[in-house]
Amino acid sequence: MSSPTAERRAWTLESLGNKPVLDYYLIMALVIFLSGLGVVMVFSASMTWSIAEGAGVFSTALRQSIMVGLGVVALWIALKMPMRTVRKLAPVLMLVTIALLVAVLIPGIGTGRESVGSQSWISLGVVQIQPSELAKVAIAVWGAAFLADKPTTARSLTQNYYVGYSVVAALCFGLIAGQGDLGMALSFGLVVAITLIFAGISFRFIAYAAVAVAVGLVVVFFSGTYRSARFTTYFDALTGHFSDTRGADYQAYQGFLSLAEGSFTGVGIGQSRAKWFYLPEAKNDFIFAIIGEEMGLLGAALVICAFGALGVMGMRTARRAQNQFQALLAISLTFGVVSQAFVNIGYVVGLLPVTGIQLPMISAGGTSAVITIGSMGLLASVARHEPEAVSAMQNYGRPILDVVFGIGEPQLENAPRRVDVRRRRTNHTTPVTSRKQPRNGTASMYTPRRTPPRGRYDDPRRR
């Protein structure tokens, strides 16, 4: 028999979980927390490297702050945009993304890092665009619009929507892999897979794709390039014995030392030793090691829990969405960010091979910060368009955050238009009984009813 205190606690948690706007509040809070933490950690991890590159001590942190600010603007635009408009613009976004992916491969337009043989950016003066980051969001938005409310079975390939979606996704995957960015290509493939699964495709086709990816990874392992060396480092990290701490295993080994240095509570914000030219890519790929060193196990666990909570809220939003388009959009965007975060954390702690992808909303990056925060704006927009949230805002008003930033009241996507009764013309001078009747002989709502004559068998006394 449960105690009254336990019953009261359970009732409180249940009532909290049934709050109509809870998903919207928590998603916005998690995005703000992770973005703010990213600015702080980039400032701490980039101080020494900024000076070594001949710039000011605050140059990288200032640039990251500007990019996060632009990301907040993108989030605001995504919140103000009606879901009908997002669905209509999905094909345009996909076409623009494919054009950018092709432009990256054109000599003289695309730029990259010659040390690893990748070419993933388009330089526009002081700004560099990474189209592969945009591709993950574009395939999620267009896939949700293309596959929503479509039949799951078809007799011919030309009528199968899964085939059309898979062809476009394979084209983008090939363009990203052609840039030499295998880690981003695999992250893109995960978004495609989760979209197809929740759209209703058979798991048999996903298994075939997983086997093909596994065969490709085996080929990469035996290719003898720097990517095969990453697998060797991965096996060394699993066993805890690094064979080449000054060569291929150097970065992973230094990341392990940073995590060990942090212990339980960390050495303090800004007090990292690894950032003094010991840990390469301390502000980008391995920023989680700096978090573990300066904030300890508590700070690292807090980051992991934040991404886990974002995943839970995204799945809850998808389950409570008002239609299949919004549900697919929510789960695809959520999985794209959360899976990338756990892949990054996984290879920093040695559970996965190093792929070179960044920690979303925390690592230093221009395009990544703007696009990721903007995509979380789309996720938050789906959350505020839940039927319960729409009803709550229509009855009790918008949240203070929406009022301050001028975000309008959400509407149901298939709701009928409101009729202004005050402007509706009504003839109040003609009596109802004298209005003309329809020509087809049917009675209208204004036709007075006539009582039919009572027959001889209608009287109960004559039965």
Coordinates of C-alpha atoms in Angstrom, one line a residue:
M1 CA 0.0 0.0 0.0
S2 CA 1.5 3.3 -1.1
S3 CA 1.7 6.2 1.3
P4 CA -0.1 9.5 0.8
T5 CA 3.2 11.3 0.2
A6 CA 4.2 8.9 -2.6
E7 CA 0.7 9.2 -4.2
R8 CA 1.0 13.0 -4.0
R9 CA 4.5 12.9 -5.5
A10 CA 3.3 10.6 -8.3
W11 CA 0.3 12.9 -9.0
T12 CA 2.6 15.9 -9.1
L13 CA 4.9 14.3 -11.7
E14 CA 1.9 13.1 -13.7
S15 CA 0.4 16.6 -13.7
L16 CA 3.8 18.1 -14.7
G17 CA 4.1 15.7 -17.6
N18 CA 0.7 16.7 -18.9
K19 CA 1.5 20.4 -19.1
P20 CA 0.5 21.5 -22.6
V21 CA 3.5 23.7 -23.3
L22 CA 6.1 21.7 -21.4
D23 CA 7.8 20.4 -24.5
Y24 CA 8.2 23.9 -25.9
Y25 CA 9.6 25.3 -22.6
L26 CA 12.1 22.5 -22.1
I27 CA 13.4 22.5 -25.7
M28 CA 14.0 26.3 -25.6
A29 CA 15.7 26.0 -22.2
L30 CA 18.0 23.2 -23.3
V31 CA 19.0 25.0 -26.5
I32 CA 19.8 28.2 -24.6
F33 CA 21.8 26.2 -22.0
L34 CA 23.8 24.3 -24.5
S35 CA 24.5 27.3 -26.7
G36 CA 25.5 29.4 -23.7
L37 CA 27.8 26.6 -22.4
G38 CA 29.3 26.4 -25.9
V39 CA 30.3 30.1 -25.9
V40 CA 31.9 29.7 -22.4
M41 CA 33.8 26.6 -23.3
V42 CA 35.0 27.9 -26.7
F43 CA 36.3 31.0 -24.9
S44 CA 38.2 28.8 -22.5
A45 CA 39.6 26.3 -25.0
S46 CA 40.6 28.8 -27.7
M47 CA 42.6 31.3 -25.8
T48 CA 46.0 29.9 -26.4
W49 CA 45.4 28.7 -30.0
S50 CA 44.0 32.2 -30.9
I51 CA 47.2 33.8 -29.7
A52 CA 49.3 31.2 -31.6
E53 CA 47.5 32.0 -34.8
G54 CA 48.3 35.7 -34.4
A55 CA 44.9 36.9 -33.4
G56 CA 43.5 38.3 -30.2
V57 CA 42.8 36.2 -27.1
F58 CA 39.1 36.8 -27.5
S59 CA 38.9 36.5 -31.3
T60 CA 37.5 32.9 -31.5
A61 CA 35.1 33.5 -28.6
L62 CA 33.8 36.7 -30.2
R63 CA 33.3 34.9 -33.5
Q64 CA 31.5 32.1 -31.8
S65 CA 29.2 34.6 -29.9
I66 CA 28.3 36.3 -33.2
M67 CA 27.5 32.9 -34.8
V68 CA 25.4 31.9 -31.9
G69 CA 23.6 35.3 -32.1
L70 CA 22.9 34.6 -35.8
G71 CA 21.7 31.1 -34.8
V72 CA 19.2 32.7 -32.4
V73 CA 18.0 34.9 -35.2
A74 CA 17.5 31.8 -37.3
L75 CA 15.6 30.2 -34.4
W76 CA 13.3 33.3 -34.1
I77 CA 12.6 33.1 -37.9
A78 CA 11.8 29.4 -37.6
L79 CA 9.4 30.1 -34.7
K80 CA 7.6 32.8 -36.6
M81 CA 7.2 30.8 -39.8
P82 CA 3.9 28.9 -40.1
M83 CA 4.2 25.1 -40.5
R84 CA 2.4 25.4 -43.8
T85 CA 5.1 27.6 -45.1
V86 CA 7.8 25.3 -43.9
R87 CA 6.2 22.4 -45.8
K88 CA 5.9 24.5 -49.0
L89 CA 9.5 25.6 -48.9
A90 CA 10.9 22.1 -48.3
P91 CA 11.5 21.3 -52.0
V92 CA 13.2 24.7 -52.6
L93 CA 15.5 24.1 -49.6
M94 CA 16.4 20.6 -50.9
L95 CA 17.3 22.0 -54.4
V96 CA 19.5 24.8 -52.9
T97 CA 21.3 22.2 -50.7
I98 CA 22.0 19.9 -53.7
A99 CA 23.3 22.9 -55.7
L100 CA 25.7 23.8 -52.8
L101 CA 26.9 20.3 -52.4
V102 CA 27.8 20.2 -56.1
A103 CA 29.5 23.6 -55.9
V104 CA 31.8 22.4 -53.1
L105 CA 33.3 19.8 -55.5
I106 CA 34.1 22.4 -58.2
P107 CA 37.8 23.4 -58.1
G108 CA 38.2 27.0 -57.1
I109 CA 34.9 27.2 -55.2
G110 CA 35.3 24.5 -52.5
T111 CA 37.9 24.7 -49.8
G112 CA 39.0 22.3 -47.1
R113 CA 41.8 20.8 -45.0
E114 CA 44.6 19.3 -47.1
S115 CA 45.9 17.4 -44.1
V116 CA 43.0 15.1 -44.1
G117 CA 42.0 15.4 -47.7
S118 CA 38.6 16.9 -47.2
Q119 CA 36.9 19.6 -49.2
S120 CA 33.7 20.6 -47.4
W121 CA 33.5 24.4 -47.3
I122 CA 32.6 27.3 -49.6
S123 CA 34.6 30.4 -48.7
L124 CA 32.7 33.7 -48.9
G125 CA 35.3 36.1 -47.7
V126 CA 35.3 36.1 -43.9
V127 CA 32.5 33.5 -43.8
Q128 CA 32.8 29.9 -44.7
I129 CA 29.7 27.8 -45.4
Q130 CA 29.6 24.0 -44.9
P131 CA 26.8 22.7 -47.1
S132 CA 26.9 19.2 -45.5
E133 CA 25.6 20.7 -42.2
L134 CA 22.7 22.2 -44.2
A135 CA 22.1 18.9 -45.9
K136 CA 21.1 17.1 -42.7
V137 CA 18.4 19.7 -42.0
A138 CA 17.3 19.9 -45.6
I139 CA 16.8 16.1 -45.9
A140 CA 14.9 16.1 -42.6
V141 CA 12.5 18.9 -43.7
W142 CA 12.1 17.7 -47.3
G143 CA 11.8 14.0 -46.2
A144 CA 9.0 14.9 -43.7
A145 CA 7.1 16.8 -46.4
F146 CA 7.7 14.2 -49.1
L147 CA 6.8 11.1 -47.1
A148 CA 4.0 12.4 -44.8
D149 CA 0.6 11.0 -45.5
K150 CA 1.9 8.8 -48.4
P151 CA 1.0 5.1 -48.9
T152 CA 3.5 2.7 -47.4
T153 CA 3.1 0.1 -50.2
A154 CA 3.1 0.5 -54.0
R155 CA 3.1 -2.0 -56.8
S156 CA 5.7 -0.2 -59.0
L157 CA 8.9 1.5 -58.2
T158 CA 7.7 4.7 -59.9
Q159 CA 4.8 5.0 -57.4
N160 CA 6.9 4.1 -54.3
Y161 CA 7.7 7.3 -52.4
Y162 CA 10.5 5.6 -50.5
V163 CA 12.4 5.0 -53.7
G164 CA 12.2 8.6 -54.6
Y165 CA 13.4 9.7 -51.2
S166 CA 16.2 7.2 -51.1
V167 CA 17.4 8.3 -54.6
V168 CA 17.7 11.9 -53.5
A169 CA 19.3 10.9 -50.1
A170 CA 21.8 8.6 -51.9
L171 CA 22.7 11.5 -54.2
C172 CA 23.4 13.8 -51.2
F173 CA 25.3 11.0 -49.4
G174 CA 27.5 10.5 -52.4
L175 CA 28.3 14.2 -52.7
I176 CA 29.2 14.5 -49.1
A177 CA 31.4 11.3 -49.2
G178 CA 33.0 12.7 -52.4
Q179 CA 34.1 15.7 -50.3
G180 CA 36.2 13.4 -48.2
D181 CA 34.1 13.9 -45.0
L182 CA 33.1 10.3 -44.2
G183 CA 32.1 11.2 -40.7
M184 CA 29.5 13.8 -41.8
A185 CA 28.3 11.3 -44.5
L186 CA 27.6 8.7 -41.9
S187 CA 25.8 11.3 -39.7
F188 CA 23.7 12.2 -42.7
G189 CA 22.9 8.5 -43.3
L190 CA 21.7 8.2 -39.8
V191 CA 19.1 11.0 -40.3
V192 CA 17.9 9.3 -43.5
A193 CA 17.6 6.0 -41.8
I194 CA 15.5 7.3 -38.9
T195 CA 13.3 9.2 -41.2
L196 CA 12.6 6.1 -43.3
I197 CA 12.0 4.0 -40.1
F198 CA 9.4 6.4 -38.7
A199 CA 7.8 6.9 -42.1
G200 CA 7.0 3.2 -42.1
I201 CA 9.6 1.4 -44.3
S202 CA 10.3 -2.2 -43.6
F203 CA 13.3 -2.9 -41.3
R204 CA 14.6 -5.3 -43.9
F205 CA 15.7 -2.5 -46.2
I206 CA 17.3 -0.7 -43.2
A207 CA 19.2 -4.0 -42.5
Y208 CA 20.4 -4.2 -46.1
A209 CA 21.7 -0.6 -45.9
A210 CA 23.4 -1.3 -42.5
V211 CA 25.2 -4.3 -44.1
A212 CA 26.3 -2.1 -47.0
V213 CA 27.7 0.5 -44.6
A214 CA 29.5 -2.2 -42.6
V215 CA 31.1 -3.6 -45.8
G216 CA 32.2 0.0 -46.6
L217 CA 33.8 0.4 -43.2
V218 CA 35.7 -2.8 -43.6
V219 CA 37.0 -1.5 -46.9
V220 CA 38.1 1.7 -45.2
F221 CA 39.8 -0.2 -42.5
F222 CA 42.0 -2.2 -44.9
S223 CA 42.6 0.8 -47.2
G224 CA 45.8 1.8 -45.4
T225 CA 44.9 5.5 -45.3
Y226 CA 44.7 7.8 -42.2
R227 CA 41.1 6.5 -41.7
S228 CA 42.4 3.0 -41.2
A229 CA 44.8 4.4 -38.6
R230 CA 41.7 5.8 -36.7
F231 CA 40.4 2.2 -36.4
T232 CA 43.7 1.1 -34.9
T233 CA 43.5 4.0 -32.4
Y234 CA 40.0 2.9 -31.6
F235 CA 41.0 -0.6 -30.7
D236 CA 43.9 0.8 -28.6
A237 CA 41.5 3.0 -26.8
L238 CA 39.2 0.1 -26.0
T239 CA 42.0 -1.9 -24.5
G240 CA 43.5 1.1 -22.7
H241 CA 47.0 0.6 -24.2
F242 CA 48.1 3.2 -26.8
S243 CA 50.9 1.9 -29.0
D244 CA 51.8 5.2 -30.6
T245 CA 51.2 8.0 -28.2
R246 CA 53.3 10.5 -30.3
G247 CA 51.9 9.5 -33.6
A248 CA 48.4 8.3 -34.7
D249 CA 47.2 7.8 -31.1
Y250 CA 48.4 11.2 -29.9
Q251 CA 45.1 13.1 -30.0
A252 CA 43.0 10.3 -28.4
Y253 CA 45.6 9.8 -25.8
Q254 CA 45.7 13.5 -24.8
G255 CA 41.9 13.4 -24.7
F256 CA 42.0 10.6 -22.2
L257 CA 44.6 12.5 -20.1
S258 CA 42.3 15.5 -20.0
L259 CA 39.3 13.5 -18.8
A260 CA 41.4 11.8 -16.2
E261 CA 42.8 15.2 -15.0
G262 CA 39.3 16.5 -14.4
S263 CA 38.4 13.8 -11.9
F264 CA 35.0 14.3 -10.2
T265 CA 34.6 18.1 -9.9
G266 CA 37.1 19.4 -12.4
V267 CA 40.0 21.8 -12.2
G268 CA 37.8 24.8 -12.8
I269 CA 36.6 26.9 -15.8
G270 CA 39.6 28.2 -17.7
Q271 CA 42.2 26.1 -15.8
S272 CA 42.7 23.4 -18.4
R273 CA 46.3 22.3 -19.1
A274 CA 45.5 20.3 -22.3
K275 CA 44.6 23.5 -24.2
W276 CA 48.2 24.7 -23.8
F277 CA 49.1 23.1 -27.2
Y278 CA 48.8 19.6 -25.9
L279 CA 45.3 18.6 -27.3
P280 CA 44.8 19.4 -31.0
E281 CA 41.3 20.6 -32.0
A282 CA 40.5 21.4 -28.4
K283 CA 37.9 24.0 -29.4
N284 CA 36.3 21.8 -32.1
D285 CA 36.2 18.0 -32.2
F286 CA 37.6 17.4 -28.7
I287 CA 36.0 20.1 -26.7
F288 CA 34.2 17.5 -24.6
A289 CA 37.6 16.6 -23.2
I290 CA 38.1 20.2 -22.1
I291 CA 34.6 20.1 -20.5
G292 CA 35.6 16.9 -18.6
E293 CA 38.8 18.4 -17.5
E294 CA 37.5 21.8 -16.3
M295 CA 34.1 20.7 -15.1
G296 CA 34.9 17.1 -14.1
L297 CA 32.6 14.1 -14.2
L298 CA 29.7 16.3 -12.9
G299 CA 29.9 18.7 -15.8
A300 CA 30.4 16.0 -18.4
A301 CA 27.4 14.1 -17.1
L302 CA 25.4 17.3 -17.1
V303 CA 26.1 17.8 -20.8
I304 CA 25.2 14.2 -21.6
C305 CA 22.0 14.5 -19.6
A306 CA 21.1 17.7 -21.5
F307 CA 21.4 16.0 -24.9
G308 CA 19.5 13.0 -23.5
A309 CA 16.7 15.3 -22.3
L310 CA 16.6 17.0 -25.7
G311 CA 16.2 13.6 -27.3
V312 CA 13.4 12.7 -24.9
M313 CA 11.6 16.0 -25.6
G314 CA 12.0 15.6 -29.3
M315 CA 10.5 12.1 -29.3
R316 CA 7.7 13.3 -27.0
T317 CA 7.0 16.2 -29.4
A318 CA 6.9 13.8 -32.3
R319 CA 4.4 11.6 -30.5
R320 CA 2.1 14.6 -29.6
A321 CA 2.4 16.4 -33.0
Q322 CA -0.8 17.3 -34.8
N323 CA 0.0 15.4 -38.1
Q324 CA 2.6 13.1 -39.6
F325 CA 4.6 15.8 -41.3
Q326 CA 5.3 17.6 -38.0
A327 CA 6.0 14.2 -36.3
L328 CA 8.6 13.2 -39.0
L329 CA 10.1 16.6 -38.9
A330 CA 10.5 16.6 -35.1
I331 CA 12.0 13.1 -34.9
S332 CA 14.4 13.7 -37.8
L333 CA 15.7 17.0 -36.4
T334 CA 16.0 15.6 -32.9
F335 CA 17.9 12.5 -34.0
G336 CA 20.2 14.5 -36.3
V337 CA 21.5 16.6 -33.4
V338 CA 21.4 14.0 -30.6
S339 CA 23.1 11.3 -32.6
Q340 CA 25.9 13.6 -33.7
A341 CA 26.4 14.6 -30.1
F342 CA 26.7 11.1 -28.8
V343 CA 29.0 10.1 -31.7
N344 CA 31.3 13.0 -30.8
I345 CA 31.2 12.1 -27.1
G346 CA 31.6 8.4 -27.9
Y347 CA 34.9 8.9 -29.8
V348 CA 36.3 11.3 -27.2
V349 CA 35.8 8.7 -24.4
G350 CA 37.0 5.9 -26.7
L351 CA 33.7 4.1 -27.4
L352 CA 33.7 4.9 -31.1
P353 CA 36.3 5.6 -33.8
V354 CA 37.3 9.2 -34.3
T355 CA 35.0 10.6 -37.1
G356 CA 35.9 14.4 -36.9
I357 CA 32.3 15.7 -36.4
Q358 CA 31.7 18.5 -33.9
L359 CA 29.7 18.6 -30.7
P360 CA 26.5 20.4 -31.7
M361 CA 25.9 23.9 -30.2
I362 CA 29.1 23.6 -28.2
S363 CA 32.1 23.2 -30.5
A364 CA 33.5 26.3 -32.3
G365 CA 31.9 26.6 -35.7
G366 CA 30.2 29.1 -37.9
T367 CA 27.8 27.2 -40.2
S368 CA 27.3 24.5 -37.6
A369 CA 26.1 26.8 -34.9
V370 CA 23.7 28.8 -37.1
I371 CA 22.1 25.8 -38.8
T372 CA 21.9 23.7 -35.6
I373 CA 20.3 26.4 -33.5
G374 CA 18.0 27.2 -36.4
S375 CA 16.9 23.6 -36.7
M376 CA 16.1 23.5 -33.0
G377 CA 13.8 26.5 -33.7
L378 CA 11.9 24.2 -36.1
L379 CA 11.7 21.6 -33.4
A380 CA 10.4 24.1 -30.9
S381 CA 7.9 25.3 -33.5
V382 CA 6.5 21.8 -33.8
A383 CA 6.3 21.6 -30.0
R384 CA 4.3 24.9 -29.8
H385 CA 2.0 23.6 -32.5
E386 CA 0.9 20.6 -30.6
P387 CA -2.9 20.5 -30.3
E388 CA -2.8 20.8 -26.5
A389 CA -0.3 23.7 -26.7
V390 CA -2.4 25.5 -29.4
S391 CA -5.6 25.2 -27.2
A392 CA -3.7 26.4 -24.1
M393 CA -2.3 29.5 -25.9
Q394 CA -5.7 30.3 -27.4
N395 CA -7.4 30.1 -24.0
Y396 CA -4.8 31.4 -21.6
G397 CA -2.5 33.5 -23.9
R398 CA 1.0 33.1 -25.2
P399 CA 4.1 32.6 -23.1
I400 CA 6.0 35.7 -22.1
L401 CA 8.8 34.7 -24.4
D402 CA 6.6 34.7 -27.4
V403 CA 5.0 38.0 -26.4
V404 CA 8.5 39.7 -26.0
F405 CA 9.8 38.5 -29.4
G406 CA 6.6 39.0 -31.3
I407 CA 5.9 35.3 -32.1
G408 CA 2.3 35.0 -33.1
E409 CA -0.3 32.5 -31.8
P410 CA 0.0 29.0 -33.2
Q411 CA -2.7 27.6 -35.3
L412 CA -3.8 24.1 -36.2
E413 CA -2.6 23.2 -39.7
N414 CA -5.9 21.8 -40.9
A415 CA -8.2 24.1 -38.9
P416 CA -11.0 25.9 -40.7
R417 CA -10.8 29.7 -41.1
R418 CA -12.5 31.8 -38.5
V419 CA -15.6 33.6 -39.6
D420 CA -16.2 37.1 -38.4
V421 CA -19.8 37.2 -37.4
R422 CA -19.9 40.9 -37.2
R423 CA -19.1 41.3 -41.0
R424 CA -21.4 38.5 -42.2
R425 CA -24.3 40.0 -44.2
T426 CA -27.8 38.9 -43.0
N427 CA -31.2 40.1 -44.3
H428 CA -33.2 41.0 -41.2
T429 CA -36.0 42.7 -43.1
T430 CA -37.6 39.8 -45.0
P431 CA -39.6 37.4 -42.9
V432 CA -38.2 33.9 -42.8
T433 CA -41.5 32.3 -44.0
S434 CA -41.6 34.5 -47.2
R435 CA -38.1 33.7 -48.5
K436 CA -37.8 31.8 -51.7
Q437 CA -37.5 28.0 -51.5
P438 CA -34.9 26.1 -53.5
R439 CA -36.0 24.9 -56.9
N440 CA -35.2 21.3 -56.4
G441 CA -38.1 20.9 -54.1
T442 CA -36.1 20.1 -51.0
A443 CA -36.9 22.0 -47.8
S444 CA -34.4 24.5 -46.5
M445 CA -33.6 25.3 -42.9
Y446 CA -36.1 28.2 -43.1
T447 CA -39.1 26.2 -44.5
P448 CA -41.9 25.9 -41.9
R449 CA -42.7 22.3 -41.1
R450 CA -46.2 21.1 -41.8
T451 CA -47.8 18.5 -39.6
P452 CA -48.9 15.6 -41.8
P453 CA -52.6 14.5 -41.6
R454 CA -53.3 11.8 -39.0
G455 CA -54.5 8.6 -40.6
R456 CA -57.0 6.1 -39.3
Y457 CA -54.3 3.8 -38.0
D458 CA -52.4 6.6 -36.3
D459 CA -54.9 6.8 -33.4
P460 CA -53.8 4.3 -30.8
R461 CA -57.4 3.8 -29.7
R462 CA -58.3 2.4 -33.2
R463 CA -55.4 -0.2 -33.3

